[in-house]
mmCIF file of C-alpha atoms in Angstrom:
data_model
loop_
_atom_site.group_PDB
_atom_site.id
_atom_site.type_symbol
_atom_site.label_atom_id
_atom_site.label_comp_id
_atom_site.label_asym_id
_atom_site.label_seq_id
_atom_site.Cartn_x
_atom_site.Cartn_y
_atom_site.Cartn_z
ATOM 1 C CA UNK A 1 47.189 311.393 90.155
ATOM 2 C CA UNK A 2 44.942 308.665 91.076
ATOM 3 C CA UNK A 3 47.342 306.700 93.528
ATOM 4 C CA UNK A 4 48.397 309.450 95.272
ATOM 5 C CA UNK A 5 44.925 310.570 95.902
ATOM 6 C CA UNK A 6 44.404 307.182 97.665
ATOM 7 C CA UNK A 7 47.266 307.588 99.528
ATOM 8 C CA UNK A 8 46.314 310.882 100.805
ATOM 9 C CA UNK A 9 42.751 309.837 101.359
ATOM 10 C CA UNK A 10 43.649 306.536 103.722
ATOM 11 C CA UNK A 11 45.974 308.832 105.611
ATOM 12 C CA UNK A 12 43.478 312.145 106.027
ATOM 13 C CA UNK A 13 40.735 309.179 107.339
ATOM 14 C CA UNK A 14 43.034 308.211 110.051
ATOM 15 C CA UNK A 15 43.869 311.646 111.238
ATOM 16 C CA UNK A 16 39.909 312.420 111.566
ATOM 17 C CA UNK A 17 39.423 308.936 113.268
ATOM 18 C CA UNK A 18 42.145 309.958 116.128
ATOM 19 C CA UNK A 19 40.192 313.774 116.167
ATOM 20 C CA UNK A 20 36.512 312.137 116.663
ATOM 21 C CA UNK A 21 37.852 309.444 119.463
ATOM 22 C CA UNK A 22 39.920 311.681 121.082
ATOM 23 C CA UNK A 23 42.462 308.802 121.634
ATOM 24 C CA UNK A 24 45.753 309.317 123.239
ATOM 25 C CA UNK A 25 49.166 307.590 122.966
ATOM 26 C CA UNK A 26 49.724 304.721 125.198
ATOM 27 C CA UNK A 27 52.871 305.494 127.235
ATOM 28 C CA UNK A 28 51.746 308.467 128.713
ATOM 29 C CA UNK A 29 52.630 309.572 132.499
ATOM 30 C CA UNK A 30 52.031 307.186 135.407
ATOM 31 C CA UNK A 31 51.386 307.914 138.694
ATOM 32 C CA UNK A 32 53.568 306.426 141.857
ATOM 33 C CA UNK A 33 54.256 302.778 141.873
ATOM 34 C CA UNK A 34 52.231 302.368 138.308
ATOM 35 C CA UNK A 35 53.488 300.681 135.442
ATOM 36 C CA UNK A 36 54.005 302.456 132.177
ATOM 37 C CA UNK A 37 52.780 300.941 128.965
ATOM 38 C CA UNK A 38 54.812 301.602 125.739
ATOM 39 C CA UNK A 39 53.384 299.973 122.361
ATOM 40 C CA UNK A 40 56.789 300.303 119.938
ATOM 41 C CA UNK A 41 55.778 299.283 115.992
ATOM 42 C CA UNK A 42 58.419 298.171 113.286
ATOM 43 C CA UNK A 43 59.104 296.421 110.459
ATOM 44 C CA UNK A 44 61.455 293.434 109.520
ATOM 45 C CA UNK A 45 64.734 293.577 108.053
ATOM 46 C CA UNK A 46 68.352 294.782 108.306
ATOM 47 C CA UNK A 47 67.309 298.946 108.542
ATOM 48 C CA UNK A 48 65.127 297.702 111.565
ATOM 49 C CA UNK A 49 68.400 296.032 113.320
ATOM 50 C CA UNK A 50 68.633 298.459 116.470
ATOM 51 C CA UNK A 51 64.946 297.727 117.452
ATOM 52 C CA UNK A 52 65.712 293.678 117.381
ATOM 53 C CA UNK A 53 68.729 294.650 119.840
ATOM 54 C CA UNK A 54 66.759 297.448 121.919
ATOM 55 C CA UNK A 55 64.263 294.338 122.294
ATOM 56 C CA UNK A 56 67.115 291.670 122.790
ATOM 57 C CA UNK A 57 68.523 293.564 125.378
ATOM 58 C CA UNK A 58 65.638 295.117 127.133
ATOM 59 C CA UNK A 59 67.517 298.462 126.844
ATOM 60 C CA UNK A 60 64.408 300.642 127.487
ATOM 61 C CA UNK A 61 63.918 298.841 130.628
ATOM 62 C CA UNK A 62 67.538 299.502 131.884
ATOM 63 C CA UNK A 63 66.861 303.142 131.278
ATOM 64 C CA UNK A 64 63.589 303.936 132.661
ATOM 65 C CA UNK A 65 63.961 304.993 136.144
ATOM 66 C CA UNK A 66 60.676 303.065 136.973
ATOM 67 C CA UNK A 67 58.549 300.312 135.645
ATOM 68 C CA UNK A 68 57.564 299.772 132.060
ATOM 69 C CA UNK A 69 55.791 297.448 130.034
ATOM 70 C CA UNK A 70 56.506 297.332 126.175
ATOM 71 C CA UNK A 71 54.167 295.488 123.747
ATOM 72 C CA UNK A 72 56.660 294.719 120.291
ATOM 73 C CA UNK A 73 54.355 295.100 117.508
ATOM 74 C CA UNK A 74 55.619 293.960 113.833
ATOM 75 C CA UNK A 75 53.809 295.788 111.212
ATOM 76 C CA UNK A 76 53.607 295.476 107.385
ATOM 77 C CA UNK A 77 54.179 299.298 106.389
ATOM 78 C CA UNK A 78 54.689 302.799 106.904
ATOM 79 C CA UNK A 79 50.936 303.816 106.337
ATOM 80 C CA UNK A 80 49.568 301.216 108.616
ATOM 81 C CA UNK A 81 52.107 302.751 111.445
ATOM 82 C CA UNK A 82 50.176 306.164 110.767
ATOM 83 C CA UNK A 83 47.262 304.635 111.085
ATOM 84 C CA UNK A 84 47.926 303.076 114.369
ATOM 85 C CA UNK A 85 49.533 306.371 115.612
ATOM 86 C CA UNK A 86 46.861 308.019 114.430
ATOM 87 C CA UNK A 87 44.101 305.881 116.517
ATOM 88 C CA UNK A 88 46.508 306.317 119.654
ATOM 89 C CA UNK A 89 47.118 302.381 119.788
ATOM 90 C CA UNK A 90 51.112 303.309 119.030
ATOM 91 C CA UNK A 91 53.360 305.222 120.824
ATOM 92 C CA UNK A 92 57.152 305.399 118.912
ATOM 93 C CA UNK A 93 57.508 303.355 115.729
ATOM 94 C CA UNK A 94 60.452 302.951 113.324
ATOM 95 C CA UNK A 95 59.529 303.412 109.412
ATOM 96 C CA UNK A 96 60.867 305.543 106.469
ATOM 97 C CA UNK A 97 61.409 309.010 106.302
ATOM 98 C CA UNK A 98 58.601 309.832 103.565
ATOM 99 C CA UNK A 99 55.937 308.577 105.483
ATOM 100 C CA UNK A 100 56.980 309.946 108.636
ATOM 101 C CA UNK A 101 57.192 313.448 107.180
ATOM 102 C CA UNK A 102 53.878 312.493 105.285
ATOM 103 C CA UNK A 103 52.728 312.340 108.616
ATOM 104 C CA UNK A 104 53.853 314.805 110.802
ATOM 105 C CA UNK A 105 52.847 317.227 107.437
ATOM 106 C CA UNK A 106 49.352 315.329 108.192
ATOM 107 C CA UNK A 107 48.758 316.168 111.527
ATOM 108 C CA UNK A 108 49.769 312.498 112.716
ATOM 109 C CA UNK A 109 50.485 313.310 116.922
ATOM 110 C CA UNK A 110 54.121 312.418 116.349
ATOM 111 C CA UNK A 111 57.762 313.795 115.127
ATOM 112 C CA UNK A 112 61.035 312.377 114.711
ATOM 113 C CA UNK A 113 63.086 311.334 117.879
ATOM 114 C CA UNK A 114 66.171 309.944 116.063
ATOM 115 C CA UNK A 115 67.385 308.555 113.375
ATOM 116 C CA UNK A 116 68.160 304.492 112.765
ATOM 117 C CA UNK A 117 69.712 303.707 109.448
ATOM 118 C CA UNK A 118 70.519 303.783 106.182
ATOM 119 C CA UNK A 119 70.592 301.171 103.692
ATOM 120 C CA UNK A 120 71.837 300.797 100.116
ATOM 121 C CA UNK A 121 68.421 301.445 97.774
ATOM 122 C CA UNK A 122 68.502 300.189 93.866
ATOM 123 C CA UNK A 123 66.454 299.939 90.730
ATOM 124 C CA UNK A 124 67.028 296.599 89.885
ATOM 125 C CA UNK A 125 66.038 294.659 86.788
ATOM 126 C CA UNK A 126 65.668 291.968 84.654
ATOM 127 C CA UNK A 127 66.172 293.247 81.109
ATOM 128 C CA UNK A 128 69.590 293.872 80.177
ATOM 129 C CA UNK A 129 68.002 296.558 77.862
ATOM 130 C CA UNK A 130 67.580 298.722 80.548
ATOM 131 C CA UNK A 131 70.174 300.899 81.575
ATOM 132 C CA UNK A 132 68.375 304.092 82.423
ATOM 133 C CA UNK A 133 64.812 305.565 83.437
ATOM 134 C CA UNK A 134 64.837 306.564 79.703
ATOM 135 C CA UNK A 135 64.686 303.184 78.597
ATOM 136 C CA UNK A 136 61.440 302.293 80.691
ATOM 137 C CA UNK A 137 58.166 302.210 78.350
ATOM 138 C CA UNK A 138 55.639 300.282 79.694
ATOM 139 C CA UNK A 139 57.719 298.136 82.076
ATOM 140 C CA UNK A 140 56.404 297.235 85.404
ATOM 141 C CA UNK A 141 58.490 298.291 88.663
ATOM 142 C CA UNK A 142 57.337 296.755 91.836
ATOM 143 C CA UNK A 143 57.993 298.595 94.831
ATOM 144 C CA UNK A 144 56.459 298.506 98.494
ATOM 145 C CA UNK A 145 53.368 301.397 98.394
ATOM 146 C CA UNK A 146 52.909 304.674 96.453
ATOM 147 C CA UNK A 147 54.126 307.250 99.095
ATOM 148 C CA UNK A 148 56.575 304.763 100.379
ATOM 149 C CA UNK A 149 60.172 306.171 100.328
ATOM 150 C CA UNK A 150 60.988 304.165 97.472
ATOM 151 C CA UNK A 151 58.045 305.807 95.504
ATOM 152 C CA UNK A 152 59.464 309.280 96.613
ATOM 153 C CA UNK A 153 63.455 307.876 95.301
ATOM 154 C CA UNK A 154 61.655 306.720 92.126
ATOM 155 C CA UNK A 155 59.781 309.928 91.571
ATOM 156 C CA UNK A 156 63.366 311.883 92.585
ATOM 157 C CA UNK A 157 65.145 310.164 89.872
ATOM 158 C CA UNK A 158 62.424 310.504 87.450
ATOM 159 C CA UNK A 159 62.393 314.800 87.973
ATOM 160 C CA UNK A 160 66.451 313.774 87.348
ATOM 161 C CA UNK A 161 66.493 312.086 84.368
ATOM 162 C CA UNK A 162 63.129 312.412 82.711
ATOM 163 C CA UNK A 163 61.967 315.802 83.837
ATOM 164 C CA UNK A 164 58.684 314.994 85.669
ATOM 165 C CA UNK A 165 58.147 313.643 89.099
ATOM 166 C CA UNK A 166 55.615 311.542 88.219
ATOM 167 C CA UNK A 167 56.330 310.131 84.960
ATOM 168 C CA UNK A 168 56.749 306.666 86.035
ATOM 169 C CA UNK A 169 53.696 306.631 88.526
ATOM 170 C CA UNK A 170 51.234 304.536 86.372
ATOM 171 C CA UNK A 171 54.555 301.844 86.100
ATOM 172 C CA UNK A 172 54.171 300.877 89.680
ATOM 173 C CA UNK A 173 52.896 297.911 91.306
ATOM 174 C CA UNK A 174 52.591 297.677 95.012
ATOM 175 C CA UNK A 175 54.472 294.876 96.463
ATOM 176 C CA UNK A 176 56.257 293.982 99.493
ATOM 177 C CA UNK A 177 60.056 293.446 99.495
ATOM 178 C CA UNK A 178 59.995 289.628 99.185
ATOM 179 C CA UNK A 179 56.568 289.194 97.104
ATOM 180 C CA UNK A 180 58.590 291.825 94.977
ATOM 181 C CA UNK A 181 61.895 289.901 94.707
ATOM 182 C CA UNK A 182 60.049 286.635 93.716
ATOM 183 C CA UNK A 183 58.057 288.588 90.660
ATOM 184 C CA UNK A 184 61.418 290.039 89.370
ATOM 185 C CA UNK A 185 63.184 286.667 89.782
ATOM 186 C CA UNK A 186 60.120 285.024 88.011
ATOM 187 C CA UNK A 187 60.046 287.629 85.399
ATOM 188 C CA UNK A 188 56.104 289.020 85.894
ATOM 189 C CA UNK A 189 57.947 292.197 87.085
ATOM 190 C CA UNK A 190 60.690 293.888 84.780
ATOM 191 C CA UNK A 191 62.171 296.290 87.557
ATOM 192 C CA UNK A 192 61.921 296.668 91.304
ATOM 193 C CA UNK A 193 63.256 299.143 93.566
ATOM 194 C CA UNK A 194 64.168 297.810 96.629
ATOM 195 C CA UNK A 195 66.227 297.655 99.562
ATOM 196 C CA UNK A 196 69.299 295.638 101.940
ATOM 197 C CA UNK A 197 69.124 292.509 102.159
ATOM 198 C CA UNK A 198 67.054 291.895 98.540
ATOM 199 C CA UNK A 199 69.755 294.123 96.515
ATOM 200 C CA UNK A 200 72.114 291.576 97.841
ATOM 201 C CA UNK A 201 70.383 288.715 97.128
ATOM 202 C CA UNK A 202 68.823 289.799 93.562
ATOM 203 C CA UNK A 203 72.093 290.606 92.419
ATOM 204 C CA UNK A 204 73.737 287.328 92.744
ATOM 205 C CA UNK A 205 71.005 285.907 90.518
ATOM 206 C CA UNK A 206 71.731 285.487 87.012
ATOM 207 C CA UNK A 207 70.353 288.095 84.600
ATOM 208 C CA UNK A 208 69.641 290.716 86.776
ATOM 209 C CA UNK A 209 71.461 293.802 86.792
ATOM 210 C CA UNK A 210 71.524 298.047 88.418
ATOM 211 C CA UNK A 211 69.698 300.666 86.274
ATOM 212 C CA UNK A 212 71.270 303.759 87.132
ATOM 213 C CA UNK A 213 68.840 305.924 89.071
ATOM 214 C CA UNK A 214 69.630 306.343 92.684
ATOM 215 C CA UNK A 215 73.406 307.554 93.689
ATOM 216 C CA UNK A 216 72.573 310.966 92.337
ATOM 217 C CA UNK A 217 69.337 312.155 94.175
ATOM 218 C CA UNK A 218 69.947 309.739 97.389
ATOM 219 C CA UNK A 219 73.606 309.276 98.255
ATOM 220 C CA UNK A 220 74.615 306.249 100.367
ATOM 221 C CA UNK A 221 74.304 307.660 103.890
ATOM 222 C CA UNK A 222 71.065 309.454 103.626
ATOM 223 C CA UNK A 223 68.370 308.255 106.008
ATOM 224 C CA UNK A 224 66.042 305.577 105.426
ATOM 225 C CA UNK A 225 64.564 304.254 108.847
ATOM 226 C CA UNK A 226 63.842 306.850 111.236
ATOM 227 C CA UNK A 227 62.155 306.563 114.523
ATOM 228 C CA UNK A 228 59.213 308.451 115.803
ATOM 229 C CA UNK A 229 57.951 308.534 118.919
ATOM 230 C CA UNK A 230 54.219 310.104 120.149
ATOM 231 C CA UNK A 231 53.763 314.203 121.214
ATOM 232 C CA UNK A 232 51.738 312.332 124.180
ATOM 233 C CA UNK A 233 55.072 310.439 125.244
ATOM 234 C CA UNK A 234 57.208 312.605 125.144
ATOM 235 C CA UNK A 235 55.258 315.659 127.228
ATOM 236 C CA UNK A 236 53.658 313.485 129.422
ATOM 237 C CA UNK A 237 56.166 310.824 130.083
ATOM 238 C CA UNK A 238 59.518 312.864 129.347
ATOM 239 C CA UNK A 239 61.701 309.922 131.958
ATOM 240 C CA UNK A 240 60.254 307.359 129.367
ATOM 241 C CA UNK A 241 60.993 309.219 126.094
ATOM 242 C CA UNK A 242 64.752 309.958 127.197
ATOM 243 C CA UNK A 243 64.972 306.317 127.943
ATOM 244 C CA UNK A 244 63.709 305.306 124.535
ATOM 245 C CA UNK A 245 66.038 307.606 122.719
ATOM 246 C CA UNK A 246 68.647 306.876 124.751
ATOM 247 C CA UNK A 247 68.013 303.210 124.097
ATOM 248 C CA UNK A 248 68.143 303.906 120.124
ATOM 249 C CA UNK A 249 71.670 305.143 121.080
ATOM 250 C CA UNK A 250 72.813 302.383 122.934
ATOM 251 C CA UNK A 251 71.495 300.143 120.480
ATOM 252 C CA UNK A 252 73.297 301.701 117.136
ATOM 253 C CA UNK A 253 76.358 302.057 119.663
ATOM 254 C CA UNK A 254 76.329 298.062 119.863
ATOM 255 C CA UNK A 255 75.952 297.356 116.416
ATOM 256 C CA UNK A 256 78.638 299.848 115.290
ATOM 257 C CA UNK A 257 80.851 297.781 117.970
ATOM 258 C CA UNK A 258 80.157 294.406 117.710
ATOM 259 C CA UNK A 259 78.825 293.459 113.852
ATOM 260 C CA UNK A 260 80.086 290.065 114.142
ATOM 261 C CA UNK A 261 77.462 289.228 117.265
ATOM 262 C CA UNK A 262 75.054 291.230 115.128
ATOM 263 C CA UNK A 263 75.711 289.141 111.976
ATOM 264 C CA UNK A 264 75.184 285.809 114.546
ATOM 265 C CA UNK A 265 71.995 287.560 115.541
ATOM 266 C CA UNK A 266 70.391 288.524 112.253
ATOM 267 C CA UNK A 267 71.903 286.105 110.227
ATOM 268 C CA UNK A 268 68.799 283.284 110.933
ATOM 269 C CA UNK A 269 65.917 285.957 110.263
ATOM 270 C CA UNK A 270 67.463 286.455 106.621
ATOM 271 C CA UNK A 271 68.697 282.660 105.898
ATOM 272 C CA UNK A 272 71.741 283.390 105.087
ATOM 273 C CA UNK A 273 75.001 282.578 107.447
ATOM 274 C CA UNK A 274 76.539 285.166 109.369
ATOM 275 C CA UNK A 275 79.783 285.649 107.218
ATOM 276 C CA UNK A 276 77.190 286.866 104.586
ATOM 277 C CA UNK A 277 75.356 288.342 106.892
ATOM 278 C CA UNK A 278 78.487 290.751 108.397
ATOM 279 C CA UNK A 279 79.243 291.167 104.571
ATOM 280 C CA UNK A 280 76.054 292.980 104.015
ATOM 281 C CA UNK A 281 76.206 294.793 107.817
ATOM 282 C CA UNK A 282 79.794 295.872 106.015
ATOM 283 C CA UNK A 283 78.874 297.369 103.307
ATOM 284 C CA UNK A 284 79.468 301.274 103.372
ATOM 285 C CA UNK A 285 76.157 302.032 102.185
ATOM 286 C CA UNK A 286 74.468 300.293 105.555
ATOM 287 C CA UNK A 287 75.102 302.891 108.207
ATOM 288 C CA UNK A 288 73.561 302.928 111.854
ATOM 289 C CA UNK A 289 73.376 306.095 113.089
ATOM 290 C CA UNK A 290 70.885 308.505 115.436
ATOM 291 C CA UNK A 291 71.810 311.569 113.502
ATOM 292 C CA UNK A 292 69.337 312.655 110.195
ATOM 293 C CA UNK A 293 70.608 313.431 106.850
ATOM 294 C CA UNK A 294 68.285 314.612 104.102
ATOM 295 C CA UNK A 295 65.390 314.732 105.837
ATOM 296 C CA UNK A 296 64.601 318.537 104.470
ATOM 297 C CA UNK A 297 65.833 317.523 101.323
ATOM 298 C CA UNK A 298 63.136 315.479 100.904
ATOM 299 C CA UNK A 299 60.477 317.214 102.367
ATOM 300 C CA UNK A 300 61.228 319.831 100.226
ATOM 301 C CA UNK A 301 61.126 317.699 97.181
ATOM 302 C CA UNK A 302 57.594 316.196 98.475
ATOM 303 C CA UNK A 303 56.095 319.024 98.980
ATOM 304 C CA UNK A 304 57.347 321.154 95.290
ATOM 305 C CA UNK A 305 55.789 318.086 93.854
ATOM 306 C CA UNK A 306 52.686 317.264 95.431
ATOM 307 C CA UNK A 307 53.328 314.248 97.618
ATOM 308 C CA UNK A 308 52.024 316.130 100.880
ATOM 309 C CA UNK A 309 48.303 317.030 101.201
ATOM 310 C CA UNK A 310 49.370 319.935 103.257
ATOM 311 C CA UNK A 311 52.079 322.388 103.155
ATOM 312 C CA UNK A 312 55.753 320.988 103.698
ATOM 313 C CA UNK A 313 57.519 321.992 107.111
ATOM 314 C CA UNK A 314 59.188 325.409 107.256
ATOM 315 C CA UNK A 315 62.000 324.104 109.304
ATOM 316 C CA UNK A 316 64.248 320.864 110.392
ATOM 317 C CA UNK A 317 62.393 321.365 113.593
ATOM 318 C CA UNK A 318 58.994 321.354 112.494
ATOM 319 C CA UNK A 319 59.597 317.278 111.773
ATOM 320 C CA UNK A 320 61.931 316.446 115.230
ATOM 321 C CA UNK A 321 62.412 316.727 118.712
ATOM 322 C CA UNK A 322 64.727 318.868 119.773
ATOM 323 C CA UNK A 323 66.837 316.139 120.965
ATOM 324 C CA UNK A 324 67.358 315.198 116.862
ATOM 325 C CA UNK A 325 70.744 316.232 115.534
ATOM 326 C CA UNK A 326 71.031 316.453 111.563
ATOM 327 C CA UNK A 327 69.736 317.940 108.742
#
C-alpha cells in the first residue's frame, strides 16, 4: 500500500546513505589511555524508564573498565533512530520491537542486546458505538507512524477480527502520543492506539472508553521497548558493550526494587504525583525486564504480511546478541 511503501523507501535511503559514506558506529575500540565515545538514542516516557536511571546513575560509567564519554540523545521515533544508526551517528538506542526488526531485516548495522519493557497498549475511543474493529467505517485512528509497533498491533488485530492485515491502513493518521491524546480528547480523532502513561490518562476522561482489539494478539507482558546496540560496538569495543548491557540490567534491577524512588523520579516528567505515578509503574501490564517475549512472533507476522522489504529472520538469533535471553 502506499504508506508502507514510504516507510520502506525512507528506511532503504538510509541503509544506502551508511553503504556510500562508509560510516561507522561511534563507540568503537580505543586505544590506551583514550576515551571512548558512546552516542545512546531514546525516547520519552514510562517504557524508556531504565535509560532515565542508566543516565541518573551513570551506570555505564561504573561498568566500563576505562573511560567513556556518553552523549544522551532524545529522539522523536523509531525510524529516525534507524536513520541515525544507519549514518553511524548512533551507537545503542532503545525503541520498539517492529522497527528494530524492520531494521535489522533492513540491513541497519545493529541487533537486539536486551530487552527494556513492556507497557499496557489500547485502542481507545471516543464513540461509545464502537466496541470492535468491526464497527470502524471511516473513523480516524491516530497512532505514532505506519510501521510503528502500534501500526503492526493494529494490523495484528485487524488479520484477528476482520481477516486482512491491512484493512484499517487508509484509517490512520500519524501522530505522536500527546498530539494524539489531545485530537481524541478534542474529538478530530475517533480512535487512537496508544500507550502507558496516555491509556491512563485518556481513560479517566469522560466519554472515552477500550475497543476490544489488543489482549488477544499482544498479551500484557510481550515486549515493547527493546534496546539495540551497534555490530561496530559490540566487536570492536566488547568491555563497552558488556558494560552497557550490564547497565540495562542494573537499571531494570532498580526499578523492579525500588518503584516508589522511581515514581518520585518520573512522576515530574509526566505531571502527575508520584502516588499516581507508582499506580501506573504497578500495574501488571508495565513490566521491566531484559528478557524478549514475542519478538519471532512478530517478525513472523511482519514478514507473512508484507511489513518487511526483505525476507523475515530465520531464527531468534538472526535479530539478537547472543547475550539476549527470550523468545
Amino acid at each position: 500500500m502506499r504508506k508502507k511503501t514510504w516507510s520502506k523507501i525512507s528506511l532503504t535511503v538510509a541503509v544506502v546513505m551508511a553503504l556510500c559514506f562508509g560510516l561507522s558506529g561511534c563507540g568503537g575500540s580505543s586505544g590506551d589511555g583514550e576515551t571512548a565515545e558512546l552516542t545512546i538514542a531514546y525516547q520519552y516516557g514510562m517504557a524508556y524508564a531504565p535509560l532515565e536511571i542508566m543516565q541518573e546513575q551513570n551506570l555505564i560509567e561504573e561498568n566500563y573498565d576505562g573511560d567513556v564519554e556518553i552523549e544522551w540523545s532524545v529522539l522523536s521515533s523509531g525510524s529516525t533512530i534507524n536513520e541515525g544508526f544507519a549514518s553511524g551517528s548512533i551507537d545503542v538506542a532503545a525503541m520498539g520491537v517492529a522497527p528494530a526488526i524492520t531494521g535489522v531485516t533492513s540491513g541497519i548495522p545493529y541487533k537486539i542486546c536486551s530487552n527494556v519493557s513492556a507497557q499496557p497498549h489500547m485502542l481507545l475511543t471516543n464513540d461509545s458505538s464502537i466496541e470492535t474493529l468491526a464497527d470502524i467505517d471511516s473513523e480516524k485512528i491516530a497512532l505514532v507512524n505506519i510501521g510503528s509497533i502500534q501500526h503492526i498491533l493494529l494490523a495484528m488485530a485487524a488479520e484477528e477480527q476482520l481477516g486482512d492485515a491491512h484493512a484499517l491502513d487508509d484509517n490512520i493518521v500519524a501522530m505522536s502520543h500527546p498530539d494524539g491524546m489531545t485530537a481524541l480528547l478534542a474529538g478530530s480523532v475517533d480512535c487512537q492506539l496508544t500507550t502507558s502513561p496516555y491509556v491512563f490518562k485518556e481513560l479517566e476522561e469522560d466519554g472515552i472508553s477500550e475497543v476490544d482489539a489488543l489482549q488477544d494478539v499482544w498479551p500484557d507482558g510481550n515486549s515493547f521497548i527493546v534496546a539495540v546496540a551497534s555490530t561496530t560496538l559490540e566487536e570492536e569495543n566488547p568491555e563497552l558493550y558488556e558494560a552497557v548491557v550490564q547497565a540495562f540490567a542494573d537499571a531494570i534491577d532498580y526499578i523492579n526494587d525500588n518503584k516508589e524512588e522511581v515514581a518520585e523520579l518520573l512522576c515530574e516528567n509526566e505531571d502527575v504525583d508520584a502516588e499516581t505515578m507508582l499506580s501506573w509503574l504497578n500495574d501488571p501490564a508495565c513490566v521491566y525486564s531484559t528478557e524478549t517475549k514475542g519478538i519471532m512472533d512478530m517478525a513472523e507476522f511482519m514478514s507473512a504480511n508484507d511489513f518487511l522489504e526483505n525476507d523475515g529472520p530465520e531464527s531468534f538469533s538472526d535479530l539478537v546478541f547472543d547475550n539476549v535471553e527470550g523468545n
